[in-house]
Coordinates of C-alpha atoms and ligand atoms in Angstrom, one line a residue:
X8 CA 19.5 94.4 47.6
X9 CA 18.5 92.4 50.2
X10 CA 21.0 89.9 49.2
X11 CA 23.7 92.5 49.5
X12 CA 22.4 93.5 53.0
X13 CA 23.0 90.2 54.2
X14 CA 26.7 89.8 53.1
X15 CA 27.3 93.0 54.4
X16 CA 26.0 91.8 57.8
X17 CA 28.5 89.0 57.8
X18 CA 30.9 91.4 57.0
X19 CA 30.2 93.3 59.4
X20 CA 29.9 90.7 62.2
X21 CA 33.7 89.4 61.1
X22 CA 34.6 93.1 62.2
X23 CA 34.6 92.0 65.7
X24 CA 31.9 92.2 68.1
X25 CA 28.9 92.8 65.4
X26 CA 27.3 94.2 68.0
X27 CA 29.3 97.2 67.6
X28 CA 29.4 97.9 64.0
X29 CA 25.6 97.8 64.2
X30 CA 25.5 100.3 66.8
X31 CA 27.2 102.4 64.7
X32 CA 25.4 101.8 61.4
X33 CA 21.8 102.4 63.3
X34 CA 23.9 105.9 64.4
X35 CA 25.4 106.8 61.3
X36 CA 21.9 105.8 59.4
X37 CA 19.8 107.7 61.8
X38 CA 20.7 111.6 60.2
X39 CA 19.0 112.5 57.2
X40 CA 21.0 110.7 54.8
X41 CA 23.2 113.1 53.2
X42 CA 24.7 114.1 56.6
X43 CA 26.2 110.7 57.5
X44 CA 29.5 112.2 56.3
X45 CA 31.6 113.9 53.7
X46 CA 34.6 112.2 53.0
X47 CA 37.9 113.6 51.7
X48 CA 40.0 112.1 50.2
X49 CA 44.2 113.2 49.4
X50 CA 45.7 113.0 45.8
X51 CA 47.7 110.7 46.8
X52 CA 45.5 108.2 47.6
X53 CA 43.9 108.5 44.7
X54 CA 46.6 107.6 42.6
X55 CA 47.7 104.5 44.3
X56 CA 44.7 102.9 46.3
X57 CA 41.9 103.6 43.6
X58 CA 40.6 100.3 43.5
X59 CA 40.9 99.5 47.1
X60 CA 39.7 102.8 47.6
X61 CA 36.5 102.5 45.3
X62 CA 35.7 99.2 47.4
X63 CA 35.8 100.7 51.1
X64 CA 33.4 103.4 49.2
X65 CA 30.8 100.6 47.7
X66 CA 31.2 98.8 51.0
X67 CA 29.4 102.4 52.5
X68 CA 27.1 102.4 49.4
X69 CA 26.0 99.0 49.4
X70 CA 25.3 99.3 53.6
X71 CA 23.0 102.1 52.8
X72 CA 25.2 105.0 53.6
X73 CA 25.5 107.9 51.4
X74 CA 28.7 110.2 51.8
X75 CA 29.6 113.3 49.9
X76 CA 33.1 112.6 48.3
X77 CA 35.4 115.4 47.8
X78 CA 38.7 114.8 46.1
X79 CA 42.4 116.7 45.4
X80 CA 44.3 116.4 42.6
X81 CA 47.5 117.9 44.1
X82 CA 50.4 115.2 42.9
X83 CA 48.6 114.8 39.4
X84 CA 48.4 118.2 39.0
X85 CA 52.5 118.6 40.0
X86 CA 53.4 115.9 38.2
X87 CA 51.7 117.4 35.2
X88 CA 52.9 120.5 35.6
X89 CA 56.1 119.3 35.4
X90 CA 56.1 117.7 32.2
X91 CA 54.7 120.6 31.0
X92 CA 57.6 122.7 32.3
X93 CA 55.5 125.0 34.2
X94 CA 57.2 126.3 37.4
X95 CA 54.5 127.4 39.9
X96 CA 54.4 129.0 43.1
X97 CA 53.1 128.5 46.5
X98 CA 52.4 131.7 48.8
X99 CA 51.2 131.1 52.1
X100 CA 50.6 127.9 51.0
X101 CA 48.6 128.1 47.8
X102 CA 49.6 127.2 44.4
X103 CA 49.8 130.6 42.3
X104 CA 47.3 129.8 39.2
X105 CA 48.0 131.9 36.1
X106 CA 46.0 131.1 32.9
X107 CA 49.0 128.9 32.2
X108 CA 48.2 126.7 35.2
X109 CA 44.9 126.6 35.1
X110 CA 44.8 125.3 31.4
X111 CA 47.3 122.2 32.9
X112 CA 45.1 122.3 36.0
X113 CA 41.7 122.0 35.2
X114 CA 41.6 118.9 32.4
X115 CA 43.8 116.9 35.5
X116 CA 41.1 117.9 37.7
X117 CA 38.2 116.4 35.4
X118 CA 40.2 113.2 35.0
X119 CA 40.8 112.5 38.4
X120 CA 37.5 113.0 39.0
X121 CA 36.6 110.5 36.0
X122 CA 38.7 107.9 37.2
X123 CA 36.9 107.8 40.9
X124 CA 34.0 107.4 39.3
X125 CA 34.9 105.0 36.7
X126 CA 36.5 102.8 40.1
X127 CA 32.9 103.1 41.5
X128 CA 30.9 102.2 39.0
X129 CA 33.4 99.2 38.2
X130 CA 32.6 97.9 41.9
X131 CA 28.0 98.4 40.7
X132 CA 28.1 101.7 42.3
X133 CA 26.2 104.6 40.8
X134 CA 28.2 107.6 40.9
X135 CA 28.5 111.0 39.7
X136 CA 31.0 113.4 38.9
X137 CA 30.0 117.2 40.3
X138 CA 32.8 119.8 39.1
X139 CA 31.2 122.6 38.7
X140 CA 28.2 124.6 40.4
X141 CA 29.4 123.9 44.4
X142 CA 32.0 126.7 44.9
X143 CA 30.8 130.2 43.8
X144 CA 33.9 132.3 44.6
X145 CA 36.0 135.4 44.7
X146 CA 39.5 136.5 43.7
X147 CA 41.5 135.5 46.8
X148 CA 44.1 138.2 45.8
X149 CA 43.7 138.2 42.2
X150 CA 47.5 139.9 41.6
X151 CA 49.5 137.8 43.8
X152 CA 47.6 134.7 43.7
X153 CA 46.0 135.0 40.0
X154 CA 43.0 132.5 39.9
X155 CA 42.7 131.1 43.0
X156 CA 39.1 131.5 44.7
X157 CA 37.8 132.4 48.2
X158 CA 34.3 130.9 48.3
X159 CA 31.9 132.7 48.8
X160 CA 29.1 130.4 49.1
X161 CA 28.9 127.0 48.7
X162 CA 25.7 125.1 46.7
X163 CA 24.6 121.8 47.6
X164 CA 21.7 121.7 45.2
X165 CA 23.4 119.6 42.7
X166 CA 25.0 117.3 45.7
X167 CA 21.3 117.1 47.0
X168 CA 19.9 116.5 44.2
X169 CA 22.4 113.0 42.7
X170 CA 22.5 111.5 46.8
X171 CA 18.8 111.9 46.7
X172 CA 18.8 109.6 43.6
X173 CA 20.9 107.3 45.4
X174 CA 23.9 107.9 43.5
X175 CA 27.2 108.8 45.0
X176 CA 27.7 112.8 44.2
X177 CA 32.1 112.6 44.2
X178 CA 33.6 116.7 44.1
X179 CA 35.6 117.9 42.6
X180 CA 37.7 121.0 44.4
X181 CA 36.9 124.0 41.3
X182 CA 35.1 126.5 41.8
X183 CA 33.8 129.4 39.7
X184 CA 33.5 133.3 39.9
X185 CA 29.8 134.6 39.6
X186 CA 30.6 135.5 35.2
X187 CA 31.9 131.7 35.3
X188 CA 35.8 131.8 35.3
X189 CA 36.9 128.7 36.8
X190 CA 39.1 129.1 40.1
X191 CA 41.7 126.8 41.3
X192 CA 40.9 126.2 45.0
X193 CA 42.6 125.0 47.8
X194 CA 41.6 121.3 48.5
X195 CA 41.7 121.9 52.8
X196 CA 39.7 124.9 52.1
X197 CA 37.1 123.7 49.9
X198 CA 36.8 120.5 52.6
X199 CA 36.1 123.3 55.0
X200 CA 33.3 125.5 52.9
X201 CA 31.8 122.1 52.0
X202 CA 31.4 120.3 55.4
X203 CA 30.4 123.9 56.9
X204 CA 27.5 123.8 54.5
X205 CA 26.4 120.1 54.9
X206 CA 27.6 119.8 59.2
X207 CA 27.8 116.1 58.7
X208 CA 27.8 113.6 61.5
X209 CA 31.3 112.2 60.3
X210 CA 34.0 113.7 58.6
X211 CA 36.6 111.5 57.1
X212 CA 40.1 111.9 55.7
X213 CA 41.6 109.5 53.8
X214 CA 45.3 109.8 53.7
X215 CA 48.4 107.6 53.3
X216 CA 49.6 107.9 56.7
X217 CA 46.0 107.0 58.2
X218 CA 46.4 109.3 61.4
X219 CA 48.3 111.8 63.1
X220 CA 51.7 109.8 64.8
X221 CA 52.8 111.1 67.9
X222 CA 57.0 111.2 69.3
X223 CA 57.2 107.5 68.6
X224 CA 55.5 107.5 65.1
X225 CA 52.5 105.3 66.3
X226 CA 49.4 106.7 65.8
X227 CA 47.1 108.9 68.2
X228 CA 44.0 107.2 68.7
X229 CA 42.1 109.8 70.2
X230 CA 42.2 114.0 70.7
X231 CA 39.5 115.4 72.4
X232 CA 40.0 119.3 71.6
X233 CA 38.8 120.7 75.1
X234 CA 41.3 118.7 77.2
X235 CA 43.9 117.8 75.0
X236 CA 44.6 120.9 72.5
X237 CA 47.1 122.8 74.8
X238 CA 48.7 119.9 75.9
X239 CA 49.5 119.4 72.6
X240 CA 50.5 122.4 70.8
X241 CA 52.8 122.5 73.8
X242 CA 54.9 119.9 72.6
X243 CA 58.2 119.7 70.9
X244 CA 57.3 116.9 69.1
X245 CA 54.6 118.6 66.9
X246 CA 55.9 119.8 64.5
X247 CA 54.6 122.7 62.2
X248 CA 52.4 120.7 59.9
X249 CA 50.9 118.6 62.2
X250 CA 50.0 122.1 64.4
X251 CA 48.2 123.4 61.4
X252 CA 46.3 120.4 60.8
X253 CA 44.9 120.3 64.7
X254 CA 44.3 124.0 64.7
X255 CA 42.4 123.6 61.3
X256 CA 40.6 120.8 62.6
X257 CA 39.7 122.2 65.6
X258 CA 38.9 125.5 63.8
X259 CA 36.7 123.0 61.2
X260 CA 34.9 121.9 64.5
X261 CA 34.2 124.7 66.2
X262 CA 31.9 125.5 63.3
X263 CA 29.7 122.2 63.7
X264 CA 27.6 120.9 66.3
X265 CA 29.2 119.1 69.3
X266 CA 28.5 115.8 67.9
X267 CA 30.7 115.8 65.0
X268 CA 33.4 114.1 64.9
X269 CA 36.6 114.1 62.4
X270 CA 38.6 110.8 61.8
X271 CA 41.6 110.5 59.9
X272 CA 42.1 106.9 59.3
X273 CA 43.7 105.0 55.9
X274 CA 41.5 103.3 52.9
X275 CA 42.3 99.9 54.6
X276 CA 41.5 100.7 58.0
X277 CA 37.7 102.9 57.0
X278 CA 35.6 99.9 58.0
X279 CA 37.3 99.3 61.0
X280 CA 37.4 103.2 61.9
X281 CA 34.2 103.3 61.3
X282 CA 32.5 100.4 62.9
X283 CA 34.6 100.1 66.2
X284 CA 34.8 101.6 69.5
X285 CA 38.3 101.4 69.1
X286 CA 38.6 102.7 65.8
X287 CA 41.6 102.4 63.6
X288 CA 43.3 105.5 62.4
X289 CA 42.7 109.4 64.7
X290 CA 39.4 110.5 66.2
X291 CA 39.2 113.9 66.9
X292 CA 36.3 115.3 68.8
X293 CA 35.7 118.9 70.6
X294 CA 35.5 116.4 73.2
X295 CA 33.8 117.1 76.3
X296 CA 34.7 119.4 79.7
X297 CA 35.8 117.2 82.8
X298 CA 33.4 118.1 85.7
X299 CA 34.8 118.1 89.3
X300 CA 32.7 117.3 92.4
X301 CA 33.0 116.0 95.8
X302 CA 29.2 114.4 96.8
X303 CA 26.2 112.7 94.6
X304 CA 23.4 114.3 94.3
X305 CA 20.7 111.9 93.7
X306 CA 20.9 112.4 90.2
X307 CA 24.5 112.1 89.7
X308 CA 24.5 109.0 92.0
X309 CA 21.6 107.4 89.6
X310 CA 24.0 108.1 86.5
X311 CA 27.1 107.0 88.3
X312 CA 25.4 103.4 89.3
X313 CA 24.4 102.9 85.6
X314 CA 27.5 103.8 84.3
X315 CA 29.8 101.4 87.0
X316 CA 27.6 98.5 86.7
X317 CA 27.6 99.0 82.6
X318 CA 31.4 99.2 82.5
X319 CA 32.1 96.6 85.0
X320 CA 29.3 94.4 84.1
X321 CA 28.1 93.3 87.9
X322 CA 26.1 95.0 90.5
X323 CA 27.0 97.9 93.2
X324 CA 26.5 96.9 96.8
X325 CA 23.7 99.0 98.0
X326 CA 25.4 100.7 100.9
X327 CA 27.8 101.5 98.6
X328 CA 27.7 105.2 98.6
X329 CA 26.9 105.8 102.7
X330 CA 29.3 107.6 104.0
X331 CA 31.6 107.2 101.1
X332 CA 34.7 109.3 102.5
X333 CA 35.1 111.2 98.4
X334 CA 38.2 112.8 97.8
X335 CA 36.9 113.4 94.4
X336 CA 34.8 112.8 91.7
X337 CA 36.2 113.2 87.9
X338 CA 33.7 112.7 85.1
X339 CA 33.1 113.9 82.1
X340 CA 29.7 115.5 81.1
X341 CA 28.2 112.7 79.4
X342 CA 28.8 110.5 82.2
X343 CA 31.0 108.1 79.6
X344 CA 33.8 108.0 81.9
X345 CA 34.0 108.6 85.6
X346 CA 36.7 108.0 88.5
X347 CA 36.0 108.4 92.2
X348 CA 38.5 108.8 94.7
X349 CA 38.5 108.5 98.3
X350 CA 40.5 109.6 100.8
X351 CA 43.2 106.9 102.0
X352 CA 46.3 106.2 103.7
X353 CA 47.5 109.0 105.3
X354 CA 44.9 111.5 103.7
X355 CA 46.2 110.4 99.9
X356 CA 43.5 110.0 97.5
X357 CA 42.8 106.5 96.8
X358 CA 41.2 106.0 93.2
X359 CA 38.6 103.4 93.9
X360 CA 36.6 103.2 90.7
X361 CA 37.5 104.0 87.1
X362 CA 34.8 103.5 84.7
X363 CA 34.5 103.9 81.3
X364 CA 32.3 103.1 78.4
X365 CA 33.2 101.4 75.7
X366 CA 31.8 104.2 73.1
X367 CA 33.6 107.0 75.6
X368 CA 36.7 104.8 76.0
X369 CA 37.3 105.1 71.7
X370 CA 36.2 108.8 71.8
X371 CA 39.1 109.6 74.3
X372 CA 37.0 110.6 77.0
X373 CA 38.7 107.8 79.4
X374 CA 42.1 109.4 78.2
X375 CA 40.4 112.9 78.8
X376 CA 39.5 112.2 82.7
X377 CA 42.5 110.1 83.5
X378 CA 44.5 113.7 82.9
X379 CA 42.3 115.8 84.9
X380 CA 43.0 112.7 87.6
X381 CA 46.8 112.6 87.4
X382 CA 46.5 116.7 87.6
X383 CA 44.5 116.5 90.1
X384 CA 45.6 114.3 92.3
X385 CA 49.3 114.0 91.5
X386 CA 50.3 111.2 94.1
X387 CA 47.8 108.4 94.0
X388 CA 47.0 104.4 94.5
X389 CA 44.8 102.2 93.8
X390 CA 44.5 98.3 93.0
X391 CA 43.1 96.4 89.7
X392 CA 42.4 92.7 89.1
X393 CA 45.2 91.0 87.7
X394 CA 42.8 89.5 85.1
X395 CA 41.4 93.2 83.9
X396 CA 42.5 94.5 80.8
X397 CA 42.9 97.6 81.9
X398 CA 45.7 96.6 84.3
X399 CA 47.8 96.0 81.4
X400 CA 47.4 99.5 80.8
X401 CA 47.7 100.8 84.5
X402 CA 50.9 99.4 84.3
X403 CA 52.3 101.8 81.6
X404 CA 50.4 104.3 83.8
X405 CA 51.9 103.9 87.3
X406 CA 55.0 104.6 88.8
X407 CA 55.2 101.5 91.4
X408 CA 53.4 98.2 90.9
X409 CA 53.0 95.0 93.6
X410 CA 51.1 91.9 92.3
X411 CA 49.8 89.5 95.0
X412 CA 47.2 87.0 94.1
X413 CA 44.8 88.2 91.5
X414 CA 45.7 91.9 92.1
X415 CA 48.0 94.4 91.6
X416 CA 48.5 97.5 93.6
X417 CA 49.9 100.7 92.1
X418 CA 51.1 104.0 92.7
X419 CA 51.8 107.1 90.8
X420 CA 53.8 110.2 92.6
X421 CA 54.7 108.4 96.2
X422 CA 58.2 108.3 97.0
X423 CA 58.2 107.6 100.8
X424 CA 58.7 103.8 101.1
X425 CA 57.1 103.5 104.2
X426 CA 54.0 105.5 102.6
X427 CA 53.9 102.9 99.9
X428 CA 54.3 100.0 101.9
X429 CA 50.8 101.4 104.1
X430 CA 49.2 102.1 100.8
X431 CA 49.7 98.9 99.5
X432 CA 48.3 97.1 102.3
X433 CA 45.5 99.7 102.5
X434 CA 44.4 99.3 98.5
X435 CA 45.3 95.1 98.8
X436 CA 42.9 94.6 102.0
X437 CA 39.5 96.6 100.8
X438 CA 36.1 95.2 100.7
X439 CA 34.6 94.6 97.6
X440 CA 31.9 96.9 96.5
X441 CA 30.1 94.3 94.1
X442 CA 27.5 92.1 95.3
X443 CA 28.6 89.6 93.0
X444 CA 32.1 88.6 92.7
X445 CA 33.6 91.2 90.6
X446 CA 35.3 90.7 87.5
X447 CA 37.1 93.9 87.5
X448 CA 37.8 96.0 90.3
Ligands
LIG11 N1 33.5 104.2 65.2 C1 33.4 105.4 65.9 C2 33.3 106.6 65.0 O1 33.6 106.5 63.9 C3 34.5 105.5 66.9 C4 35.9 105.6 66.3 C5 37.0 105.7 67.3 N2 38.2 105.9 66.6 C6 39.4 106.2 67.2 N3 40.4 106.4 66.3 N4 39.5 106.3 68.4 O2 33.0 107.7 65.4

């Protein structure tokens, strides 16, 4: 074991900034162990990424971390439905199960669930298949939808019981009336019942696409429900399917504490989901409320030193906040990501610091306050270092940008030339507010 531990450290530490993934490892290792997450995992992926998919899973194992698996079946089941030539139905979007069906559906079932197992215990995993005994259910609508279940409860004891054995409990989506007749459930819903009953830290959903892709088809790093859910469902762009999976997301996290989080990421791109700030794949948190004010309190002041001099890695003048002439102050209520704004040129607001951390920045948080910014105050300069990283992304951000020397000036929502021209000047002649030279600004 040890031996393991310590290739999965330099696994780990090729992952980037090791740092990081062991951050996240002491976070995700702190819950009692069965909460760390519940993972679901599409048909799809099941049929072609088993192997791959059985190592990102020992990977978890072998680093101490015990998910709940829960599994579809979906395409098998189509596909053997078909060669049975058995047409079936979907109302509101669940497969009408006769007795026909469910004699196709339920051996499928078992033997996907086999075959996970079989991949896991091929990579020295212990694992167990659990198809029975979770999801004690109803008759959804027994004459329109035959035997499909509403859950009435769900039973962890047998999931308990095989994680606190250390071996992998991997679910199967059946469930059973209270005399025992096996119901055909819907995989989404049985995700639901099950990560309702365990409110793990993480939940994880392995598909083929690895995220939710926005107008262009790239991939939406971050959602953070409280600020970004209108926004969305406002757009032409998403489209039906995509709408019901954020509302049943955000409907899946409105029953869990704050904390949880839901990631849809690929098999390939767990680790890295996992492990970074960044992430690789969609995080979607309830996300946090963006907080408006326009002086420190001593408190606030306290928070707002910590977090600058963290994100910018030097240290705040010590007159910096006398007679700071705020505009604004944006931040979100863990303090993760703050901007201050002063008044400027001509009574514009002038954004002098945007601060970020890097845990807030891959939560979304940074996205989250830069909104309420750009609502807020919808004309706007500032200036960043040439040599920042973020300017890089400033630039996609602004409207106007002026490089001189190391910095760059920018602009969002100013259309008077000679307005911009003062602001310029204005942002490109300011006194540092670092004691030390700064590295960002
Ligand atoms: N590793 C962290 C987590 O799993 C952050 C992931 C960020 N992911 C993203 N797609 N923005 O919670």
């Amino acid at each position: 074991m040890a031996e393991i531990r310590s290739i999965v450290n330099q696994v780990l530490s090729q992952l980037g900034a090791s740092r990081e993934a062991r951050y996240y490892l002491k976070q995700f290792s702190s819950n009692d162990s069965s909460q760390f997450a519940v993972i679901k995992i599409g048909g799809a992926v099941m049929d072609e990424q088993l192997g791959e998919l059985a190592a990102a899973l020992a990977f978890l194992r072998n680093l101490g971390l015990m998910p709940i698996i829960l599994h579809g079946a979906g395409p098998q089941l189509d596909k053997a439905l078909e060669s049975a030539s058995i047409v079936t139905q979907k109302r509101q979007g669940l497969r009408v199960t006769t007795p026909e069906v469910m004699a196709v559906a339920r051996p499928v079932i078992y033997r996907a669930n086999r075959k996970l197992v079989y991949a896991l215990e091929e990579q020295g995993v212990r694992a167990q298949g659990i198809q029975h005994g979770v999801f004690e259910c109803d008759y959804l609508n027994k004459k329109e939808l035959g035997l499909v279940g509403q859950i009435q409860r769900v039973d962890l004891e047998a999931v308990r019981d095989v994680a606190q054995r250390g071996i992998l409990p991997v679910v199967a989506c059946l469930g059973e009336n209270p005399t025992g007749q096996v119901m055909n459930l819907n995989a989404d819903i049985a995700a639901r019942e099950l990560i309702w009953a365990v409110e793990p830290h993480k939940i994880i959903f392995l598909t083929g696409t690895g995220g939710l892709l926005d107008e262009h088809g790239r991939i939406i790093s971050s959602i953070s429900l409280r600020t970004d859910l209108e926004y969305l469902l406002k757009q032409d762009w998403v489209h039906s399917g995509m709408r019901l999976k954020i509302e049943q997301i955000s409907r899946l996290l409105d029953g869990l504490p704050d904390t949880a989080s839901v990631s849809i990421t690929s098999v390939e791109n767990l680790t890295r989901e996992l492990f970074t700030h960044r992430g690789a794949g969609t995080l979607i948190r309830k996300g946090e409320s963006i907080i408006e004010h326009h002086n420190f309190s001593p408190q606030e002041q306290e928070m707002a030193v910590k977090l600058l001099e963290q994100s910018f890695g030097r240290r705040l003048g010590e007159d910096y906040f006398d007679d700071l002439p705020l505009e604004c102050v944006l931040r979100s209520e863990s303090y993760g990501a703050m901007a201050i704004v002063l008044k400027g040129v001509d009574g514009l607001p002038y954004l002098d610091k945007f601060a970020v951390t890097p845990e807030a920045q891959g939560a979304g948080l940074g996205a989250a306050v830069w909104q309420a910014l750009i609502q807020r105050c919808p004309a706007l300069y500032w200036r960043s270092r040439a040599a920042n990283p973020v300017t890089r992304w400033y630039f996609e951000q602004a409207d106007t940008a002026f490089s001189e020397d190391q910095w760059v000036a920018f602009s969002i929502g100013i259309r008077d030339f000679g307005q911009l021209e003062r602001c310029k000047v204005d942002s490109l002649q300011r006194a540092e507010s670092w004691v030390e030279e700064a590295e960002h600004d």
